[in-house]
Amino acid sequence: MKKTHLLVAALLPSTLLLTGCFDKASQSNQAVDASSTIVKGAAAKKSETQLVLKDDKRTLLEVADLDQIHDSASKIIATHLEPMLVDFTQHTVTNSVSAISQYQQALQQDKVTTIELSSTDNPAGLTNKPSQQIIYRVHNSDVVILPIEGQGYLSYLKGFVALHLATGQFAKVRFYQQGETPALGGHIMTDRVWLQQFVGKLALKDSQPALKIVQPARVENNSSENKSTDTSTANPNQLDEYTIDGITGATNTSQRVEHIINYWLGDEGYGPILKQLNTTQS
C-alpha cells in the first residue's frame, strides 16, 4: 500500500478515526468522555442493566500499546496508526484518501449502509453490521487492530482485537463497553490477569477462527475448617495455544466473548481482509 496514512489522518476528524462497528440498537451507547462512566443501558435479558463505558480512543491506544505516550489521543492516533477502510460486501481493504473521505461524508450524513443479519444465524448475535468499517495498522509493526462488537450475556459488548499479521497471534484484547454482571462478567473490561491470557494465543487455525474460552478448572478444598471450592490453585486446565480460561462465575459472558471474537475473525467478518493484508505484507 502507498504511504498515504499521514494525509488520511490529517483529513479525518477524531470521530471518524474511532468509528467502531455498530448495531442499530446500540448506536446511542457510544463512549463520549475520557473516563469510565456508568449510564443506563437498554433492558437486557430479564432486567435492566448498567452499561459501563470507557473512552474508546484511549482503549484503542491501549490495545495498540500506545497508551504510555503523553499527548492527546487524537494526535497519537494520527501519528502512530494508519486507518484503512474495509468493505464487507466487496471483501476489500484500502487506505485510499478518497475512499475514506467518501466514507466520512456518508458517516456525517448518517448514510452509511448496513447489512441486515439474523441474530440467530451468527454467533455474535448481531441484527446488522456496517457495509464498511475503519480498521488500523500500527506503524512499524505487523499489528492490525480490529473493532469488534456483539451481544453479550446481559448487554451489548464493544471492543478491539489486536493481531500480529505474521503469526496470527493475539497482541491484545480490550473492551470499552459492557453491562455484564458486576464483579463477574464485568471483569472482561477490568481483569488484567484474565485479559493477559490472550497475549500470544493463536487466533486462527488454517485461516479459520479458533479461539476457545473454557470454564476454569474447579478444585475441591476438603479441609475440615473450610470446605469450599478453590478455582485459583492446583490442577489448572491444560490449555493449548488456542485456548484460555474463562472468567470464574461468568461462563455465559465468557462464551459470548469467544463467539463475538470468532465471528469477526471469520469469513463473515475480517477473515478475507486478514488474508489480503498478509499477502500485502509478505
PDB file of C-alpha atoms in Angstrom:
ATOM      1  CA  MET A   1       0.000   0.000   0.000  1.00  0.00           C
ATOM      2  CA  LYS A   2       1.215   3.585  -0.627  1.00  0.00           C
ATOM      3  CA  LYS A   3       2.190   5.537   2.443  1.00  0.00           C
ATOM      4  CA  THR A   4      -0.788   7.885   2.461  1.00  0.00           C
ATOM      5  CA  HIS A   5      -1.699   7.365   6.113  1.00  0.00           C
ATOM      6  CA  LEU A   6      -0.471  10.753   7.393  1.00  0.00           C
ATOM      7  CA  LEU A   7      -2.538  12.567   4.801  1.00  0.00           C
ATOM      8  CA  VAL A   8      -5.537  10.383   5.576  1.00  0.00           C
ATOM      9  CA  ALA A   9      -5.188  11.017   9.287  1.00  0.00           C
ATOM     10  CA  ALA A  10      -4.950  14.759   8.742  1.00  0.00           C
ATOM     11  CA  LEU A  11      -8.189  14.728   6.784  1.00  0.00           C
ATOM     12  CA  LEU A  12     -10.160  12.659   9.233  1.00  0.00           C
ATOM     13  CA  PRO A  13     -11.839  14.044  12.357  1.00  0.00           C
ATOM     14  CA  SER A  14     -11.380  12.103  15.572  1.00  0.00           C
ATOM     15  CA  THR A  15     -14.953  10.844  15.340  1.00  0.00           C
ATOM     16  CA  LEU A  16     -14.091   9.045  12.119  1.00  0.00           C
ATOM     17  CA  LEU A  17     -10.817   7.697  13.415  1.00  0.00           C
ATOM     18  CA  LEU A  18     -12.725   5.817  16.066  1.00  0.00           C
ATOM     19  CA  THR A  19     -15.741   4.582  14.134  1.00  0.00           C
ATOM     20  CA  GLY A  20     -16.374   1.131  15.539  1.00  0.00           C
ATOM     21  CA  CYS A  21     -18.662  -1.430  14.020  1.00  0.00           C
ATOM     22  CA  PHE A  22     -22.201  -0.894  15.186  1.00  0.00           C
ATOM     23  CA  ASP A  23     -25.648  -2.287  15.672  1.00  0.00           C
ATOM     24  CA  LYS A  24     -28.690  -0.027  15.297  1.00  0.00           C
ATOM     25  CA  ALA A  25     -29.888  -0.857  18.771  1.00  0.00           C
ATOM     26  CA  SER A  26     -26.573   0.262  20.254  1.00  0.00           C
ATOM     27  CA  GLN A  27     -25.785   3.466  18.374  1.00  0.00           C
ATOM     28  CA  SER A  28     -26.938   5.637  21.268  1.00  0.00           C
ATOM     29  CA  ASN A  29     -24.479   3.937  23.609  1.00  0.00           C
ATOM     30  CA  GLN A  30     -21.228   5.407  22.215  1.00  0.00           C
ATOM     31  CA  ALA A  31     -18.438   6.337  24.624  1.00  0.00           C
ATOM     32  CA  VAL A  32     -18.316  10.127  24.935  1.00  0.00           C
ATOM     33  CA  ASP A  33     -15.865  11.138  27.690  1.00  0.00           C
ATOM     34  CA  ALA A  34     -12.334  10.376  28.759  1.00  0.00           C
ATOM     35  CA  SER A  35     -13.056   8.486  31.954  1.00  0.00           C
ATOM     36  CA  SER A  36     -15.091   5.419  32.821  1.00  0.00           C
ATOM     37  CA  THR A  37     -18.756   6.323  33.139  1.00  0.00           C
ATOM     38  CA  ILE A  38     -21.808   4.367  34.169  1.00  0.00           C
ATOM     39  CA  VAL A  39     -25.000   5.127  32.282  1.00  0.00           C
ATOM     40  CA  LYS A  40     -28.320   3.410  31.892  1.00  0.00           C
ATOM     41  CA  GLY A  41     -28.276   0.793  29.177  1.00  0.00           C
ATOM     42  CA  ALA A  42     -31.133  -0.835  27.340  1.00  0.00           C
ATOM     43  CA  ALA A  43     -33.110  -3.563  29.036  1.00  0.00           C
ATOM     44  CA  ALA A  44     -31.104  -6.785  28.813  1.00  0.00           C
ATOM     45  CA  LYS A  45     -32.266 -10.328  29.393  1.00  0.00           C
ATOM     46  CA  LYS A  46     -34.879 -10.293  32.139  1.00  0.00           C
ATOM     47  CA  SER A  47     -33.836  -6.960  33.705  1.00  0.00           C
ATOM     48  CA  GLU A  48     -32.308  -3.551  33.084  1.00  0.00           C
ATOM     49  CA  THR A  49     -28.543  -3.459  33.336  1.00  0.00           C
ATOM     50  CA  GLN A  50     -25.948  -0.762  33.939  1.00  0.00           C
ATOM     51  CA  LEU A  51     -23.871  -0.062  30.836  1.00  0.00           C
ATOM     52  CA  VAL A  52     -20.229   0.677  31.658  1.00  0.00           C
ATOM     53  CA  LEU A  53     -18.335   2.783  29.125  1.00  0.00           C
ATOM     54  CA  LYS A  54     -14.640   3.567  28.804  1.00  0.00           C
ATOM     55  CA  ASP A  55     -13.192   6.102  26.403  1.00  0.00           C
ATOM     56  CA  ASP A  56     -12.927   4.345  23.052  1.00  0.00           C
ATOM     57  CA  LYS A  57      -9.932   6.361  21.811  1.00  0.00           C
ATOM     58  CA  ARG A  58      -7.940   5.593  24.951  1.00  0.00           C
ATOM     59  CA  THR A  59      -8.932   1.935  24.676  1.00  0.00           C
ATOM     60  CA  LEU A  60      -7.706   1.933  21.076  1.00  0.00           C
ATOM     61  CA  LEU A  61      -4.358   3.349  22.215  1.00  0.00           C
ATOM     62  CA  GLU A  62      -4.123   0.737  24.954  1.00  0.00           C
ATOM     63  CA  VAL A  63      -4.753  -2.168  22.604  1.00  0.00           C
ATOM     64  CA  ALA A  64      -2.206  -0.657  20.188  1.00  0.00           C
ATOM     65  CA  ASP A  65       0.323  -0.464  23.051  1.00  0.00           C
ATOM     66  CA  LEU A  66       0.498   3.318  22.644  1.00  0.00           C
ATOM     67  CA  ASP A  67      -1.103   4.323  25.932  1.00  0.00           C
ATOM     68  CA  GLN A  68       2.209   5.358  27.548  1.00  0.00           C
ATOM     69  CA  ILE A  69       2.737   8.227  25.103  1.00  0.00           C
ATOM     70  CA  HIS A  70       1.975  11.608  26.687  1.00  0.00           C
ATOM     71  CA  ASP A  71      -0.056  13.504  24.114  1.00  0.00           C
ATOM     72  CA  SER A  72      -3.652  13.933  23.040  1.00  0.00           C
ATOM     73  CA  ALA A  73      -5.356  10.729  21.937  1.00  0.00           C
ATOM     74  CA  SER A  74      -6.248  12.186  18.556  1.00  0.00           C
ATOM     75  CA  LYS A  75      -2.660  13.241  17.848  1.00  0.00           C
ATOM     76  CA  ILE A  76      -1.266   9.849  18.882  1.00  0.00           C
ATOM     77  CA  ILE A  77      -3.783   8.088  16.648  1.00  0.00           C
ATOM     78  CA  ALA A  78      -2.939  10.345  13.694  1.00  0.00           C
ATOM     79  CA  THR A  79       0.810   9.857  14.204  1.00  0.00           C
ATOM     80  CA  HIS A  80       1.082   6.168  15.022  1.00  0.00           C
ATOM     81  CA  LEU A  81      -1.911   4.439  13.404  1.00  0.00           C
ATOM     82  CA  GLU A  82      -2.820   4.015   9.754  1.00  0.00           C
ATOM     83  CA  PRO A  83      -6.589   3.924   9.138  1.00  0.00           C
ATOM     84  CA  MET A  84      -7.825   1.566   6.451  1.00  0.00           C
ATOM     85  CA  LEU A  85     -11.327   1.156   5.069  1.00  0.00           C
ATOM     86  CA  VAL A  86     -12.824  -2.324   4.913  1.00  0.00           C
ATOM     87  CA  ASP A  87     -15.726  -3.051   2.569  1.00  0.00           C
ATOM     88  CA  PHE A  88     -17.537  -6.167   3.795  1.00  0.00           C
ATOM     89  CA  THR A  89     -19.654  -6.504   0.654  1.00  0.00           C
ATOM     90  CA  GLN A  90     -16.657  -6.440  -1.709  1.00  0.00           C
ATOM     91  CA  HIS A  91     -14.195  -8.036   0.760  1.00  0.00           C
ATOM     92  CA  THR A  92     -11.663  -5.290   0.071  1.00  0.00           C
ATOM     93  CA  VAL A  93      -9.434  -3.028   2.161  1.00  0.00           C
ATOM     94  CA  THR A  94      -7.829   0.279   1.169  1.00  0.00           C
ATOM     95  CA  ASN A  95      -6.036   3.284   2.641  1.00  0.00           C
ATOM     96  CA  SER A  96      -7.201   5.466  -0.244  1.00  0.00           C
ATOM     97  CA  VAL A  97      -7.750   9.092   0.795  1.00  0.00           C
ATOM     98  CA  SER A  98     -10.766   9.472  -1.484  1.00  0.00           C
ATOM     99  CA  ALA A  99     -12.431   6.244  -0.325  1.00  0.00           C
ATOM    100  CA  ILE A 100     -12.046   7.121   3.350  1.00  0.00           C
ATOM    101  CA  SER A 101     -13.245  10.694   2.666  1.00  0.00           C
ATOM    102  CA  GLN A 102     -16.372   9.353   0.974  1.00  0.00           C
ATOM    103  CA  TYR A 103     -16.978   7.117   3.954  1.00  0.00           C
ATOM    104  CA  GLN A 104     -16.521  10.151   6.234  1.00  0.00           C
ATOM    105  CA  GLN A 105     -19.152  12.091   4.328  1.00  0.00           C
ATOM    106  CA  ALA A 106     -21.599   9.189   4.461  1.00  0.00           C
ATOM    107  CA  LEU A 107     -20.980   8.847   8.197  1.00  0.00           C
ATOM    108  CA  GLN A 108     -21.605  12.540   8.831  1.00  0.00           C
ATOM    109  CA  GLN A 109     -24.813  12.394   6.817  1.00  0.00           C
ATOM    110  CA  ASP A 110     -25.959   9.170   8.517  1.00  0.00           C
ATOM    111  CA  LYS A 111     -25.893   7.407   5.170  1.00  0.00           C
ATOM    112  CA  VAL A 112     -23.588   4.501   5.970  1.00  0.00           C
ATOM    113  CA  THR A 113     -25.350   1.414   4.683  1.00  0.00           C
ATOM    114  CA  THR A 114     -25.777  -1.691   6.802  1.00  0.00           C
ATOM    115  CA  ILE A 115     -26.056  -5.391   6.084  1.00  0.00           C
ATOM    116  CA  GLU A 116     -29.074  -6.962   7.743  1.00  0.00           C
ATOM    117  CA  LEU A 117     -28.386 -10.165   9.646  1.00  0.00           C
ATOM    118  CA  SER A 118     -30.369 -12.757  11.529  1.00  0.00           C
ATOM    119  CA  SER A 119     -29.224 -12.711  15.151  1.00  0.00           C
ATOM    120  CA  THR A 120     -29.966 -16.436  15.381  1.00  0.00           C
ATOM    121  CA  ASP A 121     -27.688 -17.250  12.445  1.00  0.00           C
ATOM    122  CA  ASN A 122     -24.497 -15.501  13.543  1.00  0.00           C
ATOM    123  CA  PRO A 123     -22.574 -16.279  16.733  1.00  0.00           C
ATOM    124  CA  ALA A 124     -22.101 -12.608  17.616  1.00  0.00           C
ATOM    125  CA  GLY A 125     -25.866 -12.122  17.963  1.00  0.00           C
ATOM    126  CA  LEU A 126     -25.871  -9.164  15.545  1.00  0.00           C
ATOM    127  CA  THR A 127     -29.003  -7.923  13.819  1.00  0.00           C
ATOM    128  CA  ASN A 128     -26.947  -5.877  11.329  1.00  0.00           C
ATOM    129  CA  LYS A 129     -23.423  -4.697  10.626  1.00  0.00           C
ATOM    130  CA  PRO A 130     -21.990  -1.827   8.581  1.00  0.00           C
ATOM    131  CA  SER A 131     -21.098  -2.450   4.976  1.00  0.00           C
ATOM    132  CA  GLN A 132     -17.861  -0.541   5.608  1.00  0.00           C
ATOM    133  CA  GLN A 133     -15.602  -0.243   8.633  1.00  0.00           C
ATOM    134  CA  ILE A 134     -12.388   1.511   9.660  1.00  0.00           C
ATOM    135  CA  ILE A 135      -9.556  -0.686  10.960  1.00  0.00           C
ATOM    136  CA  TYR A 136      -5.996   0.321  11.917  1.00  0.00           C
ATOM    137  CA  ARG A 137      -2.454  -0.790  11.312  1.00  0.00           C
ATOM    138  CA  VAL A 138       0.210   0.164  13.861  1.00  0.00           C
ATOM    139  CA  HIS A 139       3.127   1.914  12.178  1.00  0.00           C
ATOM    140  CA  ASN A 140       6.414  -0.030  12.027  1.00  0.00           C
ATOM    141  CA  SER A 141       4.628  -3.152  13.226  1.00  0.00           C
ATOM    142  CA  ASP A 142       2.746  -6.164  11.908  1.00  0.00           C
ATOM    143  CA  VAL A 143      -0.120  -5.456  14.308  1.00  0.00           C
ATOM    144  CA  VAL A 144      -3.584  -4.721  12.931  1.00  0.00           C
ATOM    145  CA  ILE A 145      -6.415  -3.510  15.175  1.00  0.00           C
ATOM    146  CA  LEU A 146      -9.987  -4.637  14.521  1.00  0.00           C
ATOM    147  CA  PRO A 147     -13.129  -3.206  16.114  1.00  0.00           C
ATOM    148  CA  ILE A 148     -15.459  -5.932  17.381  1.00  0.00           C
ATOM    149  CA  GLU A 149     -18.884  -5.984  18.956  1.00  0.00           C
ATOM    150  CA  GLY A 150     -21.853  -8.196  19.613  1.00  0.00           C
ATOM    151  CA  GLN A 151     -24.399  -9.393  22.110  1.00  0.00           C
ATOM    152  CA  GLY A 152     -23.017 -10.475  25.459  1.00  0.00           C
ATOM    153  CA  TYR A 153     -24.941 -12.392  28.088  1.00  0.00           C
ATOM    154  CA  LEU A 154     -26.654  -9.331  29.593  1.00  0.00           C
ATOM    155  CA  SER A 155     -25.516  -6.454  27.400  1.00  0.00           C
ATOM    156  CA  TYR A 156     -24.062  -5.263  24.135  1.00  0.00           C
ATOM    157  CA  LEU A 157     -20.251  -5.516  24.074  1.00  0.00           C
ATOM    158  CA  LYS A 158     -17.766  -3.380  22.136  1.00  0.00           C
ATOM    159  CA  GLY A 159     -14.017  -3.568  21.992  1.00  0.00           C
ATOM    160  CA  PHE A 160     -10.874  -4.044  19.929  1.00  0.00           C
ATOM    161  CA  VAL A 161      -8.748  -7.039  18.980  1.00  0.00           C
ATOM    162  CA  ALA A 162      -5.078  -6.525  18.068  1.00  0.00           C
ATOM    163  CA  LEU A 163      -3.498  -9.282  15.967  1.00  0.00           C
ATOM    164  CA  HIS A 164       0.003  -9.978  14.693  1.00  0.00           C
ATOM    165  CA  LEU A 165      -0.434 -10.500  10.961  1.00  0.00           C
ATOM    166  CA  ALA A 166       2.775 -12.519  10.635  1.00  0.00           C
ATOM    167  CA  THR A 167       1.854 -15.151  13.214  1.00  0.00           C
ATOM    168  CA  GLY A 168      -1.915 -14.861  13.700  1.00  0.00           C
ATOM    169  CA  GLN A 169      -1.386 -14.381  17.437  1.00  0.00           C
ATOM    170  CA  PHE A 170      -3.373 -12.068  19.653  1.00  0.00           C
ATOM    171  CA  ALA A 171      -1.414  -8.991  20.715  1.00  0.00           C
ATOM    172  CA  LYS A 172      -4.151  -7.653  22.996  1.00  0.00           C
ATOM    173  CA  VAL A 173      -7.913  -7.701  23.519  1.00  0.00           C
ATOM    174  CA  ARG A 174      -9.764  -4.869  25.256  1.00  0.00           C
ATOM    175  CA  PHE A 175     -13.427  -3.905  25.781  1.00  0.00           C
ATOM    176  CA  TYR A 176     -14.730  -0.359  26.204  1.00  0.00           C
ATOM    177  CA  GLN A 177     -18.450  -1.137  26.550  1.00  0.00           C
ATOM    178  CA  GLN A 178     -20.167  -3.786  28.644  1.00  0.00           C
ATOM    179  CA  GLY A 179     -23.063  -4.183  31.031  1.00  0.00           C
ATOM    180  CA  GLU A 180     -22.413  -7.668  32.324  1.00  0.00           C
ATOM    181  CA  THR A 181     -22.837  -8.715  35.985  1.00  0.00           C
ATOM    182  CA  PRO A 182     -20.554  -6.568  38.178  1.00  0.00           C
ATOM    183  CA  ALA A 183     -17.623  -8.484  39.704  1.00  0.00           C
ATOM    184  CA  LEU A 184     -18.358 -11.423  37.379  1.00  0.00           C
ATOM    185  CA  GLY A 185     -18.843 -10.934  33.636  1.00  0.00           C
ATOM    186  CA  GLY A 186     -17.917  -7.275  34.059  1.00  0.00           C
ATOM    187  CA  HIS A 187     -14.342  -8.421  34.562  1.00  0.00           C
ATOM    188  CA  ILE A 188     -13.913  -8.632  30.781  1.00  0.00           C
ATOM    189  CA  MET A 189     -13.176  -4.903  30.980  1.00  0.00           C
ATOM    190  CA  THR A 190     -11.096  -4.738  34.170  1.00  0.00           C
ATOM    191  CA  ASP A 191      -9.409  -8.058  34.976  1.00  0.00           C
ATOM    192  CA  ARG A 192      -5.871  -7.580  33.625  1.00  0.00           C
ATOM    193  CA  VAL A 193      -4.805 -11.093  34.634  1.00  0.00           C
ATOM    194  CA  TRP A 194      -7.645 -12.588  32.586  1.00  0.00           C
ATOM    195  CA  LEU A 195      -7.031 -10.266  29.619  1.00  0.00           C
ATOM    196  CA  GLN A 196      -3.324 -11.117  29.666  1.00  0.00           C
ATOM    197  CA  GLN A 197      -4.212 -14.699  28.757  1.00  0.00           C
ATOM    198  CA  PHE A 198      -4.982 -13.609  25.189  1.00  0.00           C
ATOM    199  CA  VAL A 199      -1.442 -12.375  24.556  1.00  0.00           C
ATOM    200  CA  GLY A 200       0.432 -14.807  22.320  1.00  0.00           C
ATOM    201  CA  LYS A 201      -2.509 -17.173  21.821  1.00  0.00           C
ATOM    202  CA  LEU A 202      -3.227 -18.180  18.237  1.00  0.00           C
ATOM    203  CA  ALA A 203      -6.423 -16.657  16.882  1.00  0.00           C
ATOM    204  CA  LEU A 204      -6.576 -18.692  13.667  1.00  0.00           C
ATOM    205  CA  LYS A 205      -6.058 -22.295  12.616  1.00  0.00           C
ATOM    206  CA  ASP A 206      -5.913 -22.978   8.881  1.00  0.00           C
ATOM    207  CA  SER A 207      -7.166 -19.398   8.343  1.00  0.00           C
ATOM    208  CA  GLN A 208     -10.310 -20.061  10.410  1.00  0.00           C
ATOM    209  CA  PRO A 209     -11.059 -18.596  13.856  1.00  0.00           C
ATOM    210  CA  ALA A 210     -10.031 -20.998  16.583  1.00  0.00           C
ATOM    211  CA  LEU A 211     -10.265 -19.196  19.928  1.00  0.00           C
ATOM    212  CA  LYS A 212     -11.655 -21.317  22.770  1.00  0.00           C
ATOM    213  CA  ILE A 213     -12.623 -19.947  26.175  1.00  0.00           C
ATOM    214  CA  VAL A 214     -13.247 -22.789  28.622  1.00  0.00           C
ATOM    215  CA  GLN A 215     -14.678 -22.975  32.093  1.00  0.00           C
ATOM    216  CA  PRO A 216     -11.911 -22.656  34.706  1.00  0.00           C
ATOM    217  CA  ALA A 217     -10.955 -25.880  36.436  1.00  0.00           C
ATOM    218  CA  ARG A 218     -12.613 -26.307  39.819  1.00  0.00           C
ATOM    219  CA  VAL A 219     -10.607 -27.772  42.680  1.00  0.00           C
ATOM    220  CA  GLU A 220     -12.281 -29.007  45.827  1.00  0.00           C
ATOM    221  CA  ASN A 221     -10.811 -27.923  49.151  1.00  0.00           C
ATOM    222  CA  ASN A 222     -11.813 -30.664  51.587  1.00  0.00           C
ATOM    223  CA  SER A 223     -10.235 -29.271  54.749  1.00  0.00           C
ATOM    224  CA  SER A 224     -12.449 -29.643  57.825  1.00  0.00           C
ATOM    225  CA  GLU A 225     -12.089 -25.952  58.692  1.00  0.00           C
ATOM    226  CA  ASN A 226     -13.074 -24.584  55.316  1.00  0.00           C
ATOM    227  CA  LYS A 227     -14.959 -26.734  52.843  1.00  0.00           C
ATOM    228  CA  SER A 228     -15.074 -24.586  49.777  1.00  0.00           C
ATOM    229  CA  THR A 229     -14.329 -24.548  46.075  1.00  0.00           C
ATOM    230  CA  ASP A 230     -10.995 -23.014  45.127  1.00  0.00           C
ATOM    231  CA  THR A 231     -10.652 -22.096  41.426  1.00  0.00           C
ATOM    232  CA  SER A 232      -7.266 -20.402  41.628  1.00  0.00           C
ATOM    233  CA  THR A 233      -4.802 -23.190  42.507  1.00  0.00           C
ATOM    234  CA  ALA A 234      -3.836 -26.785  41.658  1.00  0.00           C
ATOM    235  CA  ASN A 235      -4.723 -28.855  38.589  1.00  0.00           C
ATOM    236  CA  PRO A 236      -5.449 -25.973  36.211  1.00  0.00           C
ATOM    237  CA  ASN A 237      -6.860 -26.629  32.754  1.00  0.00           C
ATOM    238  CA  GLN A 238      -4.293 -27.855  30.258  1.00  0.00           C
ATOM    239  CA  LEU A 239      -4.634 -25.033  27.774  1.00  0.00           C
ATOM    240  CA  ASP A 240      -3.346 -25.341  24.217  1.00  0.00           C
ATOM    241  CA  GLU A 241      -2.207 -22.461  22.013  1.00  0.00           C
ATOM    242  CA  TYR A 242      -5.812 -21.568  21.059  1.00  0.00           C
ATOM    243  CA  THR A 243      -7.435 -21.772  24.498  1.00  0.00           C
ATOM    244  CA  ILE A 244      -7.767 -19.583  27.572  1.00  0.00           C
ATOM    245  CA  ASP A 245      -9.667 -19.931  30.830  1.00  0.00           C
ATOM    246  CA  GLY A 246     -12.993 -18.148  31.132  1.00  0.00           C
ATOM    247  CA  ILE A 247     -13.888 -15.843  33.998  1.00  0.00           C
ATOM    248  CA  THR A 248     -14.818 -17.724  37.150  1.00  0.00           C
ATOM    249  CA  GLY A 249     -18.564 -17.447  37.723  1.00  0.00           C
ATOM    250  CA  ALA A 250     -19.185 -15.876  34.307  1.00  0.00           C
ATOM    251  CA  THR A 251     -19.428 -18.849  31.946  1.00  0.00           C
ATOM    252  CA  ASN A 252     -22.094 -17.267  29.740  1.00  0.00           C
ATOM    253  CA  THR A 253     -20.235 -13.980  29.300  1.00  0.00           C
ATOM    254  CA  SER A 254     -17.006 -15.870  28.560  1.00  0.00           C
ATOM    255  CA  GLN A 255     -18.768 -17.913  25.877  1.00  0.00           C
ATOM    256  CA  ARG A 256     -20.238 -14.775  24.325  1.00  0.00           C
ATOM    257  CA  VAL A 257     -16.774 -13.189  24.135  1.00  0.00           C
ATOM    258  CA  GLU A 258     -15.485 -16.298  22.357  1.00  0.00           C
ATOM    259  CA  HIS A 259     -18.368 -16.213  19.868  1.00  0.00           C
ATOM    260  CA  ILE A 260     -18.002 -12.476  19.168  1.00  0.00           C
ATOM    261  CA  ILE A 261     -14.253 -12.635  18.544  1.00  0.00           C
ATOM    262  CA  ASN A 262     -14.523 -15.747  16.378  1.00  0.00           C
ATOM    263  CA  TYR A 263     -17.328 -14.218  14.331  1.00  0.00           C
ATOM    264  CA  TRP A 264     -15.320 -11.101  13.483  1.00  0.00           C
ATOM    265  CA  LEU A 265     -12.199 -13.112  12.636  1.00  0.00           C
ATOM    266  CA  GLY A 266     -14.182 -15.441  10.367  1.00  0.00           C
ATOM    267  CA  ASP A 267     -15.307 -15.352   6.764  1.00  0.00           C
ATOM    268  CA  GLU A 268     -18.283 -13.090   7.513  1.00  0.00           C
ATOM    269  CA  GLY A 269     -16.048 -10.594   9.311  1.00  0.00           C
ATOM    270  CA  TYR A 270     -12.417  -9.670   8.790  1.00  0.00           C
ATOM    271  CA  GLY A 271     -11.211 -13.109   7.657  1.00  0.00           C
ATOM    272  CA  PRO A 272     -10.864 -12.269   3.936  1.00  0.00           C
ATOM    273  CA  ILE A 273      -9.279  -8.924   4.839  1.00  0.00           C
ATOM    274  CA  LEU A 274      -6.643 -10.527   7.060  1.00  0.00           C
ATOM    275  CA  LYS A 275      -5.638 -12.801   4.180  1.00  0.00           C
ATOM    276  CA  GLN A 276      -5.206  -9.773   1.911  1.00  0.00           C
ATOM    277  CA  LEU A 277      -3.166  -7.869   4.475  1.00  0.00           C
ATOM    278  CA  ASN A 278      -0.961 -10.917   4.991  1.00  0.00           C
ATOM    279  CA  THR A 279      -0.329 -11.124   1.255  1.00  0.00           C
ATOM    280  CA  THR A 280       0.442  -7.406   1.044  1.00  0.00           C
ATOM    281  CA  GLN A 281       2.837  -7.584   3.981  1.00  0.00           C
ATOM    282  CA  SER A 282       4.715 -10.589   2.633  1.00  0.00           C
TER     283      SER A 282
END
